[in-house]
């Protein structure tokens, strides 16, 4: 596709359940990022992938959060034993990382609601 | 720790009334400063990257400038379609896989 694609667009889950959020980056983009945006808050960095490896996962809030990327393309963010404070919009972005031209292109996000 | 502060939090403008948004930052070695626009219910849309003090970039009614401590986004003769939240983010050389975002400035332009 032409842009970053995220699925599902909306997810409502019960507290304690596990959820998986998917991101399809722009074809050829080697870098992939996950951010989350809580209501009225700025974007909070979660994790960054270069290819299939994650050089920076410093933003993952707890060990309930994990992410993987396969084939240098699709990424999945998994949240185990969801809590109400996990409710937010989860945004994925990708960038080509050519020289210093590292602007990231964002998807529409997955709105997660934990009830 | 890298910090980004945007002001004002909200800005209401009449169509044609020019104004500026501020982004103050502290970062351990700036690799780049980014401006994004975000419409409700959508992901941020890239606008500009600035790399060094004194640099300026323009796109339609928007102009971004950079100093060693802050960046400004000037909106000249805004139109209602410029209504959005404008986000500033910095990227440091020692953690260049990460963008540190400010909380944003919500701009409303009325006809």
Coordinates of C-alpha atoms in Angstrom, one line a residue:
Chain A
X1 CA 0.0 0.0 0.0
X2 CA 0.9 3.7 -0.3
X3 CA 1.0 4.4 3.5
X4 CA 1.5 2.8 6.9
X5 CA -1.5 0.4 7.6
X6 CA -2.6 -0.5 11.1
X7 CA -5.1 -3.0 12.3
X8 CA -7.5 -3.2 13.9
X9 CA -8.5 0.5 13.8
X10 CA -10.5 0.0 17.0
X11 CA -10.2 -2.6 19.7
X12 CA -12.3 -3.0 22.9
X13 CA -11.0 -5.6 25.3
X14 CA -11.7 -6.8 28.8
X15 CA -9.2 -6.1 31.6
X16 CA -6.8 -9.0 31.9
X17 CA -7.1 -10.1 28.3
X18 CA -4.1 -10.1 25.8
X19 CA -4.3 -8.0 22.6
X20 CA -2.2 -7.9 19.4
X21 CA -1.9 -4.8 17.3
X22 CA -0.5 -5.0 13.8
X23 CA 1.5 -2.6 11.7
X24 CA 2.3 -2.9 7.9
X25 CA 5.0 -0.3 7.1
X26 CA 5.6 1.5 3.8
X27 CA 7.3 -0.9 1.5
X28 CA 11.1 -0.6 1.6
X29 CA 11.2 1.3 4.9
X30 CA 13.7 -0.3 7.1
X31 CA 12.9 1.6 10.4
X32 CA 9.6 1.1 12.3
X33 CA 8.4 2.8 15.4
X34 CA 5.6 2.3 17.9
X35 CA 4.2 5.2 19.9
X36 CA 1.1 5.6 22.0
X37 CA -1.0 8.7 22.6
X38 CA -3.2 9.0 25.6
X39 CA -6.2 11.4 25.6
X40 CA -4.9 14.9 25.6
X41 CA -1.3 13.8 25.8
X42 CA 1.7 14.0 23.4
X43 CA 3.1 11.0 21.7
X44 CA 5.0 8.6 23.9
X45 CA 7.8 6.5 22.3
X46 CA 7.6 2.8 22.9
X47 CA 10.0 0.9 20.7
X48 CA 12.1 1.3 17.5
X49 CA 13.0 -1.4 15.0
X50 CA 15.9 -1.3 12.5
X51 CA 15.1 -4.3 10.2
X52 CA 14.1 -7.1 12.5
X53 CA 16.1 -6.0 15.6
X54 CA 15.0 -3.5 18.2
X55 CA 18.0 -1.3 19.2
X56 CA 15.8 0.8 21.4
X57 CA 12.9 -0.6 23.5
X58 CA 13.4 1.8 26.3
X59 CA 9.8 3.2 26.1
X60 CA 8.0 -0.1 26.8
X61 CA 6.1 0.7 30.0
X62 CA 6.3 -2.8 31.6
X63 CA 7.1 -6.4 30.8
X64 CA 3.5 -6.9 29.8
X65 CA 4.4 -5.1 26.5
X66 CA 6.4 -6.7 23.8
X67 CA 6.9 -6.3 20.1
X68 CA 8.4 -8.2 17.2
X69 CA 9.0 -7.6 13.6
X70 CA 9.4 -10.3 11.0
X71 CA 10.9 -10.2 7.5
X72 CA 11.9 -6.6 7.9
X73 CA 8.2 -5.7 7.3
X74 CA 5.1 -6.4 9.5
X75 CA 5.3 -5.7 13.2
X76 CA 3.1 -6.8 16.0
X77 CA 2.7 -5.1 19.4
X78 CA 1.4 -7.4 22.1
X79 CA 0.0 -6.3 25.4
X80 CA -0.6 -9.0 27.9
X81 CA -3.0 -8.9 30.8
X82 CA -4.3 -5.5 29.7
X83 CA -5.1 -2.8 32.3
X84 CA -7.3 0.2 32.1
X85 CA -4.3 2.5 32.0
X86 CA -3.3 0.8 28.7
X87 CA -6.3 2.5 27.0
X88 CA -4.8 4.8 24.3
X89 CA -4.2 5.2 20.6
X90 CA -1.3 3.1 19.5
X91 CA 0.5 4.6 16.5
X92 CA 3.0 3.0 14.2
X93 CA 5.4 4.8 11.9
X94 CA 8.0 3.9 9.4
X95 CA 10.9 5.7 7.8
X96 CA 13.4 5.0 5.0
X97 CA 16.5 6.0 7.1
X98 CA 18.4 7.2 4.1
X99 CA 21.2 9.5 5.4
X100 CA 19.6 12.1 7.7
X101 CA 16.3 12.0 5.9
X102 CA 14.6 10.2 8.8
X103 CA 11.2 11.7 8.9
X104 CA 8.7 9.1 10.0
X105 CA 5.3 8.5 8.3
X106 CA 2.6 7.5 10.7
X107 CA -0.4 5.2 10.3
X108 CA -3.9 6.1 11.5
X109 CA -3.5 4.3 14.8
X110 CA -5.3 1.6 16.7
X111 CA -7.6 2.9 19.4
X112 CA -7.5 0.5 22.3
X113 CA -10.1 0.6 25.0
X114 CA -9.8 -1.6 28.1
X115 CA -13.0 -2.1 30.0
Chain B
X1 CA 16.7 14.0 29.8
X2 CA 15.4 15.5 26.5
X3 CA 12.5 17.8 26.9
X4 CA 10.2 19.5 24.4
X5 CA 7.7 22.2 25.5
X6 CA 5.2 23.7 23.1
X7 CA 3.3 27.0 23.6
X8 CA 0.6 28.0 23.6
X9 CA -1.5 24.9 24.3
X10 CA -4.3 26.3 22.2
X11 CA -4.6 29.1 19.7
X12 CA -7.8 30.5 18.1
X13 CA -7.3 32.6 15.0
X14 CA -9.4 34.5 12.6
X15 CA -8.9 33.6 8.9
X16 CA -6.0 35.7 7.6
X17 CA -4.6 36.5 11.1
X18 CA -1.0 35.4 11.1
X19 CA 0.6 33.9 14.2
X20 CA 3.5 31.8 15.5
X21 CA 3.8 28.6 17.5
X22 CA 6.8 28.0 19.8
X23 CA 8.7 24.8 20.5
X24 CA 11.4 25.0 23.2
X25 CA 13.7 22.1 23.6
X26 CA 16.6 20.7 25.5
X27 CA 18.4 17.8 24.0
X28 CA 21.8 16.2 24.3
X29 CA 23.0 16.8 20.8
X30 CA 20.2 17.7 18.3
X31 CA 20.1 15.5 15.2
X32 CA 16.9 16.9 13.9
X33 CA 13.8 18.9 14.9
X34 CA 10.5 17.8 13.3
X35 CA 7.1 19.4 12.9
X36 CA 4.0 17.3 12.3
X37 CA 0.3 18.2 11.9
X38 CA -2.3 16.0 13.4
X39 CA -6.0 16.1 12.5
X40 CA -8.6 14.5 14.9
X41 CA -8.7 10.7 14.7
X42 CA -5.7 10.6 12.4
X43 CA -2.0 9.9 12.7
X44 CA 0.5 12.8 12.6
X45 CA 1.4 14.1 9.1
X46 CA 5.0 15.1 8.5
X47 CA 5.6 18.8 7.7
X48 CA 9.3 19.7 8.1
X49 CA 12.7 18.6 9.4
X50 CA 15.2 21.2 10.6
X51 CA 18.8 20.2 11.3
X52 CA 20.8 23.3 12.3
X53 CA 20.3 26.7 13.8
X54 CA 19.4 29.3 11.3
X55 CA 17.7 26.9 9.0
X56 CA 14.3 27.8 7.6
X57 CA 11.7 25.7 5.6
X58 CA 8.5 26.7 4.0
X59 CA 5.4 24.9 2.8
X60 CA 2.4 26.9 1.6
X61 CA 1.3 29.1 4.5
X62 CA 3.7 27.5 7.0
X63 CA 7.3 28.4 7.7
X64 CA 9.5 26.7 10.3
X65 CA 12.6 28.2 11.8
X66 CA 15.2 26.9 14.2
X67 CA 17.6 28.4 16.8
X68 CA 19.8 26.6 19.3
X69 CA 17.0 26.5 21.9
X70 CA 13.7 26.8 20.1
X71 CA 11.8 26.5 16.9
X72 CA 8.9 28.5 15.6
X73 CA 6.2 27.6 13.2
X74 CA 4.8 30.7 11.6
X75 CA 1.3 30.5 10.0
X76 CA 0.8 33.2 7.5
X77 CA -2.8 34.3 6.6
X78 CA -4.3 31.0 7.9
X79 CA -7.3 29.4 6.4
X80 CA -9.9 27.2 8.2
X81 CA -8.2 24.1 6.7
X82 CA -5.1 24.9 8.7
X83 CA -7.0 24.0 11.9
X84 CA -5.2 21.1 13.5
X85 CA -2.9 20.2 16.3
X86 CA 0.8 20.9 15.5
X87 CA 3.4 18.7 17.1
X88 CA 7.1 19.4 17.5
X89 CA 9.6 16.6 18.1
X90 CA 13.3 16.3 18.6
X91 CA 15.7 13.6 17.7
X92 CA 19.0 13.3 19.5
X93 CA 22.3 11.8 18.2
X94 CA 22.6 9.4 21.1
X95 CA 19.1 8.0 20.7
X96 CA 18.3 8.7 17.1
X97 CA 15.7 5.9 16.7
X98 CA 13.4 7.9 19.0
X99 CA 11.4 11.1 18.6
X100 CA 10.7 13.1 21.8
X101 CA 7.4 14.9 21.2
X102 CA 5.9 17.9 22.8
X103 CA 2.2 18.0 23.8
X104 CA 1.2 20.0 20.8
X105 CA -0.5 23.3 20.0
X106 CA -4.2 23.0 19.0
X107 CA -4.9 25.6 16.3
X108 CA -8.5 26.6 15.4
X109 CA -9.0 29.0 12.4
X110 CA -12.4 30.5 12.1
X111 CA -13.8 32.0 8.9

